[in-house]
PDB file of C-alpha atoms in Angstrom:
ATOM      1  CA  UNK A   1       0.707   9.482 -15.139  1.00 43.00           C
ATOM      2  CA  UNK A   2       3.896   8.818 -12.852  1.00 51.00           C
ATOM      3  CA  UNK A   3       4.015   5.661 -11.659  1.00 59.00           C
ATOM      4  CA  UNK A   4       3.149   5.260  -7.674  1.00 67.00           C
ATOM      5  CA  UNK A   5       6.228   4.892  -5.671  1.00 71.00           C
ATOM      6  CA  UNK A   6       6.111   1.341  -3.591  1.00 84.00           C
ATOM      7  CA  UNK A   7       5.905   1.843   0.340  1.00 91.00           C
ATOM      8  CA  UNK A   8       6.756  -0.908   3.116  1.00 96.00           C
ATOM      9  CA  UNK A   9       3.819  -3.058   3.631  1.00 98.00           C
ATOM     10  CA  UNK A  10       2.560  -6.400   5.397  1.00 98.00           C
ATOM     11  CA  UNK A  11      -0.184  -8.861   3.567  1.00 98.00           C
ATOM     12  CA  UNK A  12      -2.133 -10.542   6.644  1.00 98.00           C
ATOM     13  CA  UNK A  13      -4.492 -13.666   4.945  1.00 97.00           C
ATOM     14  CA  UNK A  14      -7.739 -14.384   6.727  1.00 96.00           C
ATOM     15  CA  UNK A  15      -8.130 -17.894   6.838  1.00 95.00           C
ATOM     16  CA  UNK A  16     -11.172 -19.579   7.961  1.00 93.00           C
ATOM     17  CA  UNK A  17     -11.032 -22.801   8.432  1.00 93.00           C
ATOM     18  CA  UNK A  18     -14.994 -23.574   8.211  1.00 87.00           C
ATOM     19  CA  UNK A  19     -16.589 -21.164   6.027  1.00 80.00           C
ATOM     20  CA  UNK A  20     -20.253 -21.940   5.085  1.00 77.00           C
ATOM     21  CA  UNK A  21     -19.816 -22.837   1.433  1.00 81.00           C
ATOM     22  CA  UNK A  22     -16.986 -24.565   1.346  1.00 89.00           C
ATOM     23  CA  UNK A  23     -15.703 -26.285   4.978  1.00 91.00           C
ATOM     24  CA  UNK A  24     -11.997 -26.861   5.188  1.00 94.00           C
ATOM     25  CA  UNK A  25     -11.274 -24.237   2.667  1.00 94.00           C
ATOM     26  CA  UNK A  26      -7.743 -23.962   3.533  1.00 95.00           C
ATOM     27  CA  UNK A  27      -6.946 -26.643   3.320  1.00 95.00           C
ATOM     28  CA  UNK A  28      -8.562 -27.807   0.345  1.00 95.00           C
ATOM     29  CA  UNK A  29      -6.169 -28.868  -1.951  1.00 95.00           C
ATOM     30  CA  UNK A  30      -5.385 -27.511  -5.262  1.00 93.00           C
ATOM     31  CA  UNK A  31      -2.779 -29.103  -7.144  1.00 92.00           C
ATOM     32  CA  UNK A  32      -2.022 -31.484  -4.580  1.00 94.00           C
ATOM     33  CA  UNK A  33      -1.067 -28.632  -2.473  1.00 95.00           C
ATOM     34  CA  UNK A  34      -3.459 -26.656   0.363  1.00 95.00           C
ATOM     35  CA  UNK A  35      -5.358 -23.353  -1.137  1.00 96.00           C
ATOM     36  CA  UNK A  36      -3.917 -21.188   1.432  1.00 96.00           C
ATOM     37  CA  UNK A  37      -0.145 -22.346   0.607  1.00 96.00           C
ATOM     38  CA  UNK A  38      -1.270 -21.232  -2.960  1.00 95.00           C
ATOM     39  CA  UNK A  39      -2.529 -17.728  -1.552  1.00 96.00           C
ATOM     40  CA  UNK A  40       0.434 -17.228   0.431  1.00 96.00           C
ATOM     41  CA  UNK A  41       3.112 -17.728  -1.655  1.00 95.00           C
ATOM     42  CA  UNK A  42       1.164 -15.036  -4.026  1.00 95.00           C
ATOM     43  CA  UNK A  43       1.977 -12.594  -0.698  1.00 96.00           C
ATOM     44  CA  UNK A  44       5.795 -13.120  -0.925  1.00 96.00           C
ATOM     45  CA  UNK A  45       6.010 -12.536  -4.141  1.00 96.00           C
ATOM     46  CA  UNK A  46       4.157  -8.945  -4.094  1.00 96.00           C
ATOM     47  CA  UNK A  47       7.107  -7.767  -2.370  1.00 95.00           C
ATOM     48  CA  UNK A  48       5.655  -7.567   1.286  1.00 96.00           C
ATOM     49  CA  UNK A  49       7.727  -6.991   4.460  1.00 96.00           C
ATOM     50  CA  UNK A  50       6.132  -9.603   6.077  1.00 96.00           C
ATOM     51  CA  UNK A  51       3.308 -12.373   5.780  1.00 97.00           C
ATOM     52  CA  UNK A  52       0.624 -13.454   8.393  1.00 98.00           C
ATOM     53  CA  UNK A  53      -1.813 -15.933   7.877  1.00 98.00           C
ATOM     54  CA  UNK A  54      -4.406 -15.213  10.544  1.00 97.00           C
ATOM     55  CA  UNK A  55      -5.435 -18.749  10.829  1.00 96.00           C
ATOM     56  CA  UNK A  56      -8.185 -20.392  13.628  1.00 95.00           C
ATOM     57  CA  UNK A  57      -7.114 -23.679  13.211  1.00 95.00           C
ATOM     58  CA  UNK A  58      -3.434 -25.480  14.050  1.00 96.00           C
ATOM     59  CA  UNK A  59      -4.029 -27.975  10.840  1.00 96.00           C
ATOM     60  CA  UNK A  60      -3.929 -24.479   9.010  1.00 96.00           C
ATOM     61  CA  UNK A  61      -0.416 -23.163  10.772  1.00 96.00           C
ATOM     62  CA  UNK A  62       0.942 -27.119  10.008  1.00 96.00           C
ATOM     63  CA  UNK A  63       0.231 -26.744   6.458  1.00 95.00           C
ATOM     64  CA  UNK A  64       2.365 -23.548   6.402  1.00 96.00           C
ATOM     65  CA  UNK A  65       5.444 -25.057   8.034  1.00 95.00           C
ATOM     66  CA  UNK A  66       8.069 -23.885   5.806  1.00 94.00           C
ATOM     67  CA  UNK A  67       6.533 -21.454   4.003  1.00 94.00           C
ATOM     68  CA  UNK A  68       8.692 -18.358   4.628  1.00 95.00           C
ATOM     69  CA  UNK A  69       5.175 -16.818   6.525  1.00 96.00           C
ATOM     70  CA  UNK A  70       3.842 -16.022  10.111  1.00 97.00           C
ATOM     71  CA  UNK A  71       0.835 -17.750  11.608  1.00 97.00           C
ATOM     72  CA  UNK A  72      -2.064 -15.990  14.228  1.00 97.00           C
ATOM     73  CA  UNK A  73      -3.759 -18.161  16.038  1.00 97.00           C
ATOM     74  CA  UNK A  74      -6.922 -15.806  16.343  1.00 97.00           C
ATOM     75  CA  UNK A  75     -10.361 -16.818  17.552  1.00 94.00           C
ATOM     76  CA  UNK A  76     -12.943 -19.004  15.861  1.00 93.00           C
ATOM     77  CA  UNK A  77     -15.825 -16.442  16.212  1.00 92.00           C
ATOM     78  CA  UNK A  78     -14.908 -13.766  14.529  1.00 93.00           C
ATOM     79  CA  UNK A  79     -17.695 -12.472  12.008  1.00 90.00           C
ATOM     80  CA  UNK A  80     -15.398 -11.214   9.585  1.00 92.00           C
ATOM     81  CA  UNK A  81     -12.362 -11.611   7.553  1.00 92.00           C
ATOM     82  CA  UNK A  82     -11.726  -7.784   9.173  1.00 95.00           C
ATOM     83  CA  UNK A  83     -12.000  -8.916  12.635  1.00 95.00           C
ATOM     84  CA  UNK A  84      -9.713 -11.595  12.425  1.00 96.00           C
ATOM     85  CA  UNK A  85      -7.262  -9.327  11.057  1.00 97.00           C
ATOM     86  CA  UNK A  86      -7.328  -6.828  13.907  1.00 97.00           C
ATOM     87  CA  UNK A  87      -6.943  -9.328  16.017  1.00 97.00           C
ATOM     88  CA  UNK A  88      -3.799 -10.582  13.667  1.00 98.00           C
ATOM     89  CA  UNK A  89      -2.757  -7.182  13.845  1.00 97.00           C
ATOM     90  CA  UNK A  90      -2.605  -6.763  17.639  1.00 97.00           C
ATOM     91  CA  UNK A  91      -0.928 -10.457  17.655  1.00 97.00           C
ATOM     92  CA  UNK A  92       2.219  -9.155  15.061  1.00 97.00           C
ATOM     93  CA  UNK A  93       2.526  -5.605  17.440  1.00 97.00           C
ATOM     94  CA  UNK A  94       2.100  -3.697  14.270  1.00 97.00           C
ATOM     95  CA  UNK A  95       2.992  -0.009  14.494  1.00 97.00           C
ATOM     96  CA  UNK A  96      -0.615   2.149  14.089  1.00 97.00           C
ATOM     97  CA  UNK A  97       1.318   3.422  10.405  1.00 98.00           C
ATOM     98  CA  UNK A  98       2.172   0.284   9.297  1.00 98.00           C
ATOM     99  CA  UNK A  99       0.044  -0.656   5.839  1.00 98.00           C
ATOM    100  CA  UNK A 100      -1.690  -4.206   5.649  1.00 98.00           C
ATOM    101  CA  UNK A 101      -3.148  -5.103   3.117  1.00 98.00           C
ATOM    102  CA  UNK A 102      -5.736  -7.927   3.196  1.00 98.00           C
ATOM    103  CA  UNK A 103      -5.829 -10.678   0.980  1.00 97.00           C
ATOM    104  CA  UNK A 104      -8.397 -12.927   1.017  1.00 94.00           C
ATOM    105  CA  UNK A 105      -7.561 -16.322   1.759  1.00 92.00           C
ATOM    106  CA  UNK A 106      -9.374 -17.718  -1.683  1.00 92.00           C
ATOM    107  CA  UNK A 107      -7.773 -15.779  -4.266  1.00 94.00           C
ATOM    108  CA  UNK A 108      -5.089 -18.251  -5.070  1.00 94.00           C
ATOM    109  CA  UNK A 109      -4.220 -16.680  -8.312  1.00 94.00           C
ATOM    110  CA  UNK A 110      -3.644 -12.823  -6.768  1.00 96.00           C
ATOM    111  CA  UNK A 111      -1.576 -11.354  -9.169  1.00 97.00           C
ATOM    112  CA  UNK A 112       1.744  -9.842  -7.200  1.00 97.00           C
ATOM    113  CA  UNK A 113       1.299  -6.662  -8.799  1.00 97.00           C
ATOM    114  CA  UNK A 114      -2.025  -6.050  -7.794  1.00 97.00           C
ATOM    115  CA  UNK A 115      -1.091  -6.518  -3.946  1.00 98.00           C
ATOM    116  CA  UNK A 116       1.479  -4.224  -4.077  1.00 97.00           C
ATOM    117  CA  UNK A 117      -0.808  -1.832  -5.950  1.00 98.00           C
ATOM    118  CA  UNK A 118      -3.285  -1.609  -3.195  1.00 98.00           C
ATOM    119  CA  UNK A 119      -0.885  -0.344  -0.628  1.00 98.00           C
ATOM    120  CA  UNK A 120       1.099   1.958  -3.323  1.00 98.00           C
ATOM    121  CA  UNK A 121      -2.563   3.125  -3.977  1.00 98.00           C
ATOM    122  CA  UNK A 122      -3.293   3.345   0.164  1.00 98.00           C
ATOM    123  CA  UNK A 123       0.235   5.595   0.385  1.00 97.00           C
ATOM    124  CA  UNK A 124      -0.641   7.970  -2.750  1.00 97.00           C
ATOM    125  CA  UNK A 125      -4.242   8.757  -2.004  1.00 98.00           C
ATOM    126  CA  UNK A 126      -3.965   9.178   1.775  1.00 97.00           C
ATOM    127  CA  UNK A 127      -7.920   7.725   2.138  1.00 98.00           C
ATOM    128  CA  UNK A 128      -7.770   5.880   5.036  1.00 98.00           C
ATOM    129  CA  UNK A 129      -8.289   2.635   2.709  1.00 98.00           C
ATOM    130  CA  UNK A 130      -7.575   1.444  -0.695  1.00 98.00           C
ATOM    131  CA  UNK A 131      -9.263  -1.291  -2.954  1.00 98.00           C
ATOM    132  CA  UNK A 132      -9.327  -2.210  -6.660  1.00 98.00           C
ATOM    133  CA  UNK A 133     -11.308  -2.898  -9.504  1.00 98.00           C
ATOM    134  CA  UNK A 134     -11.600  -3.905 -12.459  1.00 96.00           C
ATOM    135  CA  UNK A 135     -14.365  -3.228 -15.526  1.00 96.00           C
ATOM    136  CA  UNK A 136     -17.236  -5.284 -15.530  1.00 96.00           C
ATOM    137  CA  UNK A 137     -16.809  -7.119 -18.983  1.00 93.00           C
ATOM    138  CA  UNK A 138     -20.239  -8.936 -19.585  1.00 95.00           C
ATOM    139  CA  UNK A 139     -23.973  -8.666 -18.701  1.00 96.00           C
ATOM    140  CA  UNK A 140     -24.147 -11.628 -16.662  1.00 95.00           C
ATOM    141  CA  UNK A 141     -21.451 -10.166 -14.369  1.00 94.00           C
ATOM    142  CA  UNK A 142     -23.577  -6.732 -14.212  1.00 96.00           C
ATOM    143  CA  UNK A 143     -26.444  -8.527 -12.994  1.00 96.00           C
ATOM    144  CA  UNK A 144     -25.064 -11.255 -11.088  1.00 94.00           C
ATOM    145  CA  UNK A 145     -25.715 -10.262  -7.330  1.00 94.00           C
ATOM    146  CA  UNK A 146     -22.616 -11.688  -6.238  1.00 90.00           C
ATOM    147  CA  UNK A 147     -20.421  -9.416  -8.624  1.00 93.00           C
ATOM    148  CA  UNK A 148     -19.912  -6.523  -6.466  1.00 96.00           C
ATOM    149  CA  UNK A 149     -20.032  -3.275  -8.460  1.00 97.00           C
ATOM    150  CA  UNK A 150     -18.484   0.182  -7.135  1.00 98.00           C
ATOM    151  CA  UNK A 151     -19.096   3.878  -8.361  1.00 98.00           C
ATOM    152  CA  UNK A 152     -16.032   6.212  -7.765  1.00 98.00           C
ATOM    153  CA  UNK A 153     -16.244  10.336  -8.053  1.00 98.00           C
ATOM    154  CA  UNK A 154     -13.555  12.590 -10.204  1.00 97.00           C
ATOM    155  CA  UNK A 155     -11.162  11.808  -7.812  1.00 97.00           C
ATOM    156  CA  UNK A 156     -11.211   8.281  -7.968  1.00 98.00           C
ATOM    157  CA  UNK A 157     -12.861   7.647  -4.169  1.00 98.00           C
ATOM    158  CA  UNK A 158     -15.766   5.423  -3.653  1.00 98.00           C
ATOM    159  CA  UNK A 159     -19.253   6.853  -3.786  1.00 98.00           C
ATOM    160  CA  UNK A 160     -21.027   3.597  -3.188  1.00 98.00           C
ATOM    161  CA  UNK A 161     -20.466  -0.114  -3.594  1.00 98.00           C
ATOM    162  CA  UNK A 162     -23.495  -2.658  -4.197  1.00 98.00           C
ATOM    163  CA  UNK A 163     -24.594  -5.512  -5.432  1.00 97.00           C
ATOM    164  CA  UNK A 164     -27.162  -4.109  -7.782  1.00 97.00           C
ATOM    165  CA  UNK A 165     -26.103  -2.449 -11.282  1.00 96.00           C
ATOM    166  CA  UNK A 166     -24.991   0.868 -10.841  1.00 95.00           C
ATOM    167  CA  UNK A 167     -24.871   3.160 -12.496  1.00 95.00           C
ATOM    168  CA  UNK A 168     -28.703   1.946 -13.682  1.00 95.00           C
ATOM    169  CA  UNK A 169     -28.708   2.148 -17.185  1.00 94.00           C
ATOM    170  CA  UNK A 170     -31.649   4.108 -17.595  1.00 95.00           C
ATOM    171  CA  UNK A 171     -32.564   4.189 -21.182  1.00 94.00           C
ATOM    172  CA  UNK A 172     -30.637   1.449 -22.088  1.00 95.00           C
ATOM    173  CA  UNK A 173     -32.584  -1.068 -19.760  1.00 95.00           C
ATOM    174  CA  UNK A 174     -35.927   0.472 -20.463  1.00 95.00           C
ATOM    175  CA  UNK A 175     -35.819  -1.489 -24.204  1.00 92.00           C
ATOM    176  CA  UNK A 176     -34.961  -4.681 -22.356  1.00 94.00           C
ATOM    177  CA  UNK A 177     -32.239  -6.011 -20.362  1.00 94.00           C
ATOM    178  CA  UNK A 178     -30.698  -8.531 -22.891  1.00 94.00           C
ATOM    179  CA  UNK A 179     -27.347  -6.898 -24.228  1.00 95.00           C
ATOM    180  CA  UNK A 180     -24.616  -5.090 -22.086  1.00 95.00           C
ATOM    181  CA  UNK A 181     -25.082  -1.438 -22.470  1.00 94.00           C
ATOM    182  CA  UNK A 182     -22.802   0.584 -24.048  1.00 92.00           C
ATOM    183  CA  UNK A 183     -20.263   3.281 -22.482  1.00 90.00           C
ATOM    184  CA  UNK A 184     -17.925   1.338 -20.211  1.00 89.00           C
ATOM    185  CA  UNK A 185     -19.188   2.682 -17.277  1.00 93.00           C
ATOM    186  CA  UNK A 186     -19.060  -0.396 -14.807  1.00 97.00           C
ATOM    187  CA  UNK A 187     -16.509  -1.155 -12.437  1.00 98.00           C
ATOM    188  CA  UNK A 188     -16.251  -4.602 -10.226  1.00 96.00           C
ATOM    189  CA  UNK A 189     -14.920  -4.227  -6.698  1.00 97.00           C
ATOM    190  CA  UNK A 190     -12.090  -6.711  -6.361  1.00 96.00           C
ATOM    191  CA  UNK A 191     -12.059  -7.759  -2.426  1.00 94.00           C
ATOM    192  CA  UNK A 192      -8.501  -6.840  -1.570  1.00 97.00           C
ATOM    193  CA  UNK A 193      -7.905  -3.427   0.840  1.00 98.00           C
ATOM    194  CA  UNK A 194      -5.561  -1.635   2.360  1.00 98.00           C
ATOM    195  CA  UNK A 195      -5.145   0.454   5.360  1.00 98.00           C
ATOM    196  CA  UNK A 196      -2.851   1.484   8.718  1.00 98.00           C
ATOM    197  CA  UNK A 197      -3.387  -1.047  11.205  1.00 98.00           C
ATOM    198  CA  UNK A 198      -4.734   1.672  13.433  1.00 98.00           C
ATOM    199  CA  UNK A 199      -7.458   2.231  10.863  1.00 98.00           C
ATOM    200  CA  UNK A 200      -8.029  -1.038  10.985  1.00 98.00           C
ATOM    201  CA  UNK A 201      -8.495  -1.271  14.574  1.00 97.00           C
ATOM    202  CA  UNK A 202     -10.914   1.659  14.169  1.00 97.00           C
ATOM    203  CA  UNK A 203     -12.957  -0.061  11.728  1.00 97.00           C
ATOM    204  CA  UNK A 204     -13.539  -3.238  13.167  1.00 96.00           C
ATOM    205  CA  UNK A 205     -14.292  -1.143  16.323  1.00 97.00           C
ATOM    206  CA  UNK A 206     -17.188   0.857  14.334  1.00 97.00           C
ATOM    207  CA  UNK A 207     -20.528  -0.648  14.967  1.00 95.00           C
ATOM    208  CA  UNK A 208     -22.207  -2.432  11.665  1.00 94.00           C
ATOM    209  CA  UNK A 209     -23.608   0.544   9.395  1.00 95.00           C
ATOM    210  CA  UNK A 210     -27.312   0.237   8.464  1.00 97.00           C
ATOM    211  CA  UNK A 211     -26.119  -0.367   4.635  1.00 97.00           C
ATOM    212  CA  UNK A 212     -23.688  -2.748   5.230  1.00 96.00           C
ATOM    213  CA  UNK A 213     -26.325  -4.906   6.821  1.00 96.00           C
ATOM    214  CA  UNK A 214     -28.764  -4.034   3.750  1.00 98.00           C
ATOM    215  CA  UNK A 215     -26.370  -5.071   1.032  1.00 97.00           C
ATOM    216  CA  UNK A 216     -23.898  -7.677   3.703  1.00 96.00           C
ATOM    217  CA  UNK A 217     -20.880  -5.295   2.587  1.00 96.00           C
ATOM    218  CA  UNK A 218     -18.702  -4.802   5.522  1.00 96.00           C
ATOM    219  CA  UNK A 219     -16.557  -1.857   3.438  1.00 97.00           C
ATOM    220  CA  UNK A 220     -20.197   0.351   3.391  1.00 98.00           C
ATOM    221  CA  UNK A 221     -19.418   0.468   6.996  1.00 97.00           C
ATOM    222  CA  UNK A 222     -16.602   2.829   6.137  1.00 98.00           C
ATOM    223  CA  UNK A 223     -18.546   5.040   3.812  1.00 98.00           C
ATOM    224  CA  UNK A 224     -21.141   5.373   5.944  1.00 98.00           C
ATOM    225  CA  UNK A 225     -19.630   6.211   9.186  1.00 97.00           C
ATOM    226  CA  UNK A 226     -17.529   9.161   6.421  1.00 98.00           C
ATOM    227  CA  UNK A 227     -14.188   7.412   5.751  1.00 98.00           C
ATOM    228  CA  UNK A 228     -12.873   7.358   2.175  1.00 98.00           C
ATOM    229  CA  UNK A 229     -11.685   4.569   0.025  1.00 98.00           C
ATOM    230  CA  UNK A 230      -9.679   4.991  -2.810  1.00 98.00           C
ATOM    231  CA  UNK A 231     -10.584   2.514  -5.580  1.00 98.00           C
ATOM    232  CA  UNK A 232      -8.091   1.954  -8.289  1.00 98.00           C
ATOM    233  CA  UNK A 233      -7.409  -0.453 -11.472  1.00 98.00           C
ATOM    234  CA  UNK A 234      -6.152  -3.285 -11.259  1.00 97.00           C
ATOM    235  CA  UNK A 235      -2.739  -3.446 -12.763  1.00 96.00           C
ATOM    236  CA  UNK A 236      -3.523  -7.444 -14.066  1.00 96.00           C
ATOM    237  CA  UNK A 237      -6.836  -9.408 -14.188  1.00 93.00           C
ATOM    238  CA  UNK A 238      -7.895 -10.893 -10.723  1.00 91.00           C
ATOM    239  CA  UNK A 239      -8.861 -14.267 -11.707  1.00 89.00           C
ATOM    240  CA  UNK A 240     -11.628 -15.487  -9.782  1.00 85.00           C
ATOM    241  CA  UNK A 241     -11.167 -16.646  -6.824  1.00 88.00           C
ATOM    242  CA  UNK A 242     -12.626 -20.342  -4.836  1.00 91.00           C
ATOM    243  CA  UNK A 243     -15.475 -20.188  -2.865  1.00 87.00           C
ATOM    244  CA  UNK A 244     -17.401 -23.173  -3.721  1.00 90.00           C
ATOM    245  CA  UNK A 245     -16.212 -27.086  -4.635  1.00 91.00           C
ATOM    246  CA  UNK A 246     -17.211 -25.830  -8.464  1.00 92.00           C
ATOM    247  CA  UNK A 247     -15.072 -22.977  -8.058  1.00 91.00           C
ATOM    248  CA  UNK A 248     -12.066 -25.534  -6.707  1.00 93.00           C
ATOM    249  CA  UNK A 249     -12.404 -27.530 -10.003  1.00 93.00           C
ATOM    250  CA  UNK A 250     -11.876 -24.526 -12.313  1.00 92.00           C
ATOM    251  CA  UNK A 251      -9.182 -23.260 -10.357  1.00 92.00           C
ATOM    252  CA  UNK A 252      -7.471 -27.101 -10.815  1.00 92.00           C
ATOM    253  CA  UNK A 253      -8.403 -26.612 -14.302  1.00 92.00           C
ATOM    254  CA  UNK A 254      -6.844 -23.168 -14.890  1.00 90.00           C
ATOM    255  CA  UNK A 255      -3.496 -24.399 -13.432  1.00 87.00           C
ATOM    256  CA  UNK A 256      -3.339 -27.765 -15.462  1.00 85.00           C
ATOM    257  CA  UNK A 257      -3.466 -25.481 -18.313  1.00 82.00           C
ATOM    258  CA  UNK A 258      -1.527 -22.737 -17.125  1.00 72.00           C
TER     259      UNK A 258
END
């Protein structure tokens, strides 16, 4: 298979500065340096036309100073990482074509080549989003509620994303639910996207979808409301990403051994 040709893109972070489970996340500091410094130098070096860190705090644009990236000063009350974005989006002037693509503002460890993957992926598939994934390697993470799991059809769109195990191993859970089942069919959603910032506008415009409320998966407001989303492999391993003080420590572990 040919590889994907690599179009101009933007990376916009969402950045938070109080979220629930772990306040000041931002600025939290990993290696003696914030977490969103971390995240955004991971941006520049995927290759992206430009960087915005939509932030709704100054402390977060002062710990940027310097840092080759743009700051948004967007509003505190945004309910989503989505929402902040648009509002990022209308900030920067973006053209309607341009492609964003969103990187979470925890994932300090964002391999380069998967960032640029999810707009290449965005550009080849013409959905009107992109996202990646990754095979789910153990039964913990097929079971754990807070892996996300995605089904794609033939043509490598997303049927349905969800917290649950899916595909349900029939058979194979019916003698007990104690080994991973065989066959490789599992895929975890990695929480990167991208679109066209007019899409984007669209989406965040779209009011909240009856099974995005069910599961608390804002990209099921997509499918719902009949947009596609192209889900692709990761090129490299997402390592996890922090989103809790335990989840700081191994990422301060992972780089003292890195």
């Amino acid at each position: 298979m040919p590889a994907m040709s690599q179009p101009d893109f933007v990376v916009a972070i969402p950045a938070r500065h109080d979220a629930s489970r772990l306040p000041g996340k931002p600025l939290r500091l990993l290696a003696g340096e914030p977490l969103v410094l971390h995240v955004a130098r991971r941006a520049l070096a995927a290759g992206a036309s430009e960087v915005w860190v939509a932030a709704d705090d100054d402390r977060i644009a002062a710990a940027l100073q310097g840092a080759g990236v743009r700051v948004a000063m967007t509003a505190k009350d945004h309910a989503s990482g989505s929402d902040r974005l648009a509002e990022c989006a209308r900030i920067a002037g973006w053209s309607e074509d341009t492609i964003v693509v969103n990187l979470q503002g925890d994932e300090p460890f964002a391999p380069a080549a998967g960032i640029s993957a999810a707009a290449a992926l965005l550009e080849e598939s013409g959905a009107e989003m992109a996202t990646l994934s990754t095979p789910v390697e153990s039964l913990g993470d097929l079971l754990d509620p807070n892996t996300v799991k995605v089904v794609r059809d033939a043509a490598g769109d997303a049927l349905y994303f969800s917290r649950a195990p899916m595909p349900w191993p029939r058979d194979h859970f019916a003698g007990g639910r104690d080994s991973m089942p065989p066959g490789g069919h599992w895929l975890r959603h990695i929480g990167i996207y991208a679109y066209r910032a007019g899409f984007l506008q669209h989406f965040t415009a779209l009011p909240l979808g009856r099974l995005e409320q069910i599961e608390s998966l804002e990209q099921l407001r997509v499918l719902e409301a009949g947009h596609r989303i192209s889900v692709g492999l990761t090129p490299e391993p997402f390592p996890p990403g922090v989103d809790t003080p335990g989840d700081l420590a191994r990422a301060e572990e992972r780089l003292a051994h890195a």
